[in-house]
Coordinates of C-alpha atoms in Angstrom, one line a residue:
M198 CA -2.2 41.0 231.9
S199 CA -3.5 40.2 228.5
T200 CA -6.9 38.6 228.2
G201 CA -5.7 36.4 225.4
V202 CA -2.9 35.0 227.5
L203 CA -5.3 34.6 230.5
N204 CA -7.9 32.8 228.4
T205 CA -5.2 30.3 227.2
A206 CA -3.4 29.9 230.6
V207 CA -6.5 29.1 232.7
P208 CA -7.5 25.9 230.9
A209 CA -3.9 24.9 230.6
L210 CA -3.5 25.4 234.4
A211 CA -6.6 23.2 235.0
V212 CA -5.1 20.4 232.8
M213 CA -1.8 20.6 234.6
A214 CA -3.5 20.6 238.0
G215 CA -5.5 17.5 236.9
A216 CA -2.3 15.8 235.8
L217 CA -0.5 16.8 239.0
L218 CA -2.9 15.0 241.4
P219 CA -2.2 11.4 240.2
A220 CA 1.5 12.2 240.1
L221 CA 1.5 13.4 243.7
L222 CA -0.6 10.5 244.9
S223 CA 1.9 8.0 243.3
T224 CA 4.7 10.0 245.0
L225 CA 3.1 9.8 248.4
R226 CA 1.9 6.1 248.2
G227 CA 3.1 2.9 246.7
R228 CA 6.3 1.1 246.2
P229 CA 9.7 2.9 246.1
A230 CA 10.0 2.5 242.3
G231 CA 6.5 4.0 241.9
R232 CA 7.4 6.9 244.2
L233 CA 10.5 7.6 242.0
A234 CA 8.3 7.7 238.9
G235 CA 5.9 10.0 240.6
L236 CA 8.8 12.3 241.7
I237 CA 10.2 12.4 238.2
V238 CA 6.8 13.3 236.7
T239 CA 5.9 15.9 239.4
G240 CA 8.9 18.1 239.0
P241 CA 8.4 19.2 235.4
L242 CA 4.6 19.5 236.0
V243 CA 5.2 21.9 238.8
A244 CA 7.7 23.9 236.7
L245 CA 5.2 24.1 233.9
V246 CA 2.5 25.3 236.2
L247 CA 4.8 28.0 237.4
V248 CA 5.6 29.0 233.8
L249 CA 1.9 29.2 233.0
L250 CA 1.3 31.4 236.1
A251 CA 4.2 33.7 235.0
A252 CA 2.6 34.0 231.6
A253 CA -0.9 34.6 233.0
Y254 CA 0.0 37.1 235.6
G255 CA 2.9 38.8 233.8
R256 CA 5.4 38.1 236.6
P257 CA 8.8 37.1 235.3
A258 CA 10.0 36.2 238.9
Y259 CA 7.9 33.1 238.6
L260 CA 10.1 31.9 235.8
D261 CA 13.1 32.0 238.1
V262 CA 11.2 29.9 240.6
A263 CA 10.2 27.5 237.9
L264 CA 13.9 27.1 236.9
V265 CA 15.0 26.4 240.5
V266 CA 12.2 23.9 241.0
A267 CA 13.1 22.1 237.8
L268 CA 16.8 21.9 238.8
L269 CA 16.0 20.8 242.3
S270 CA 13.5 18.1 241.2
F271 CA 16.1 16.7 238.8
A272 CA 18.7 16.6 241.6
G273 CA 16.2 15.1 244.0
S274 CA 15.2 12.4 241.7
L275 CA 18.9 11.5 241.2
V276 CA 19.5 11.3 244.9
F277 CA 16.3 9.2 245.4
A278 CA 17.4 6.8 242.6
R279 CA 20.8 6.4 244.2
F280 CA 19.3 5.5 247.6
L281 CA 16.8 3.2 245.8
S282 CA 19.6 1.3 244.0
R283 CA 21.1 0.5 247.4
T284 CA 17.9 -1.2 248.6
L285 CA 17.2 -3.3 245.5

């Protein structure tokens, strides 16, 4: 683990965690359209956090997890949007 990568990744992780909190709150509470927006924002943020963790710790396996999370969040938001379109 390089100290240069760690010095860059830790503040970036703090910013991403700060951005993740409102996105999670909007996903858990609110109207269905707001929940969909929170879900769409949360997926890439979690994938970016995992990519930063992979860079900070030097673990390439976290990149695989980030790719799976990104694909599943995209598919999940499409499914949620389909169900949401039925209720509107």
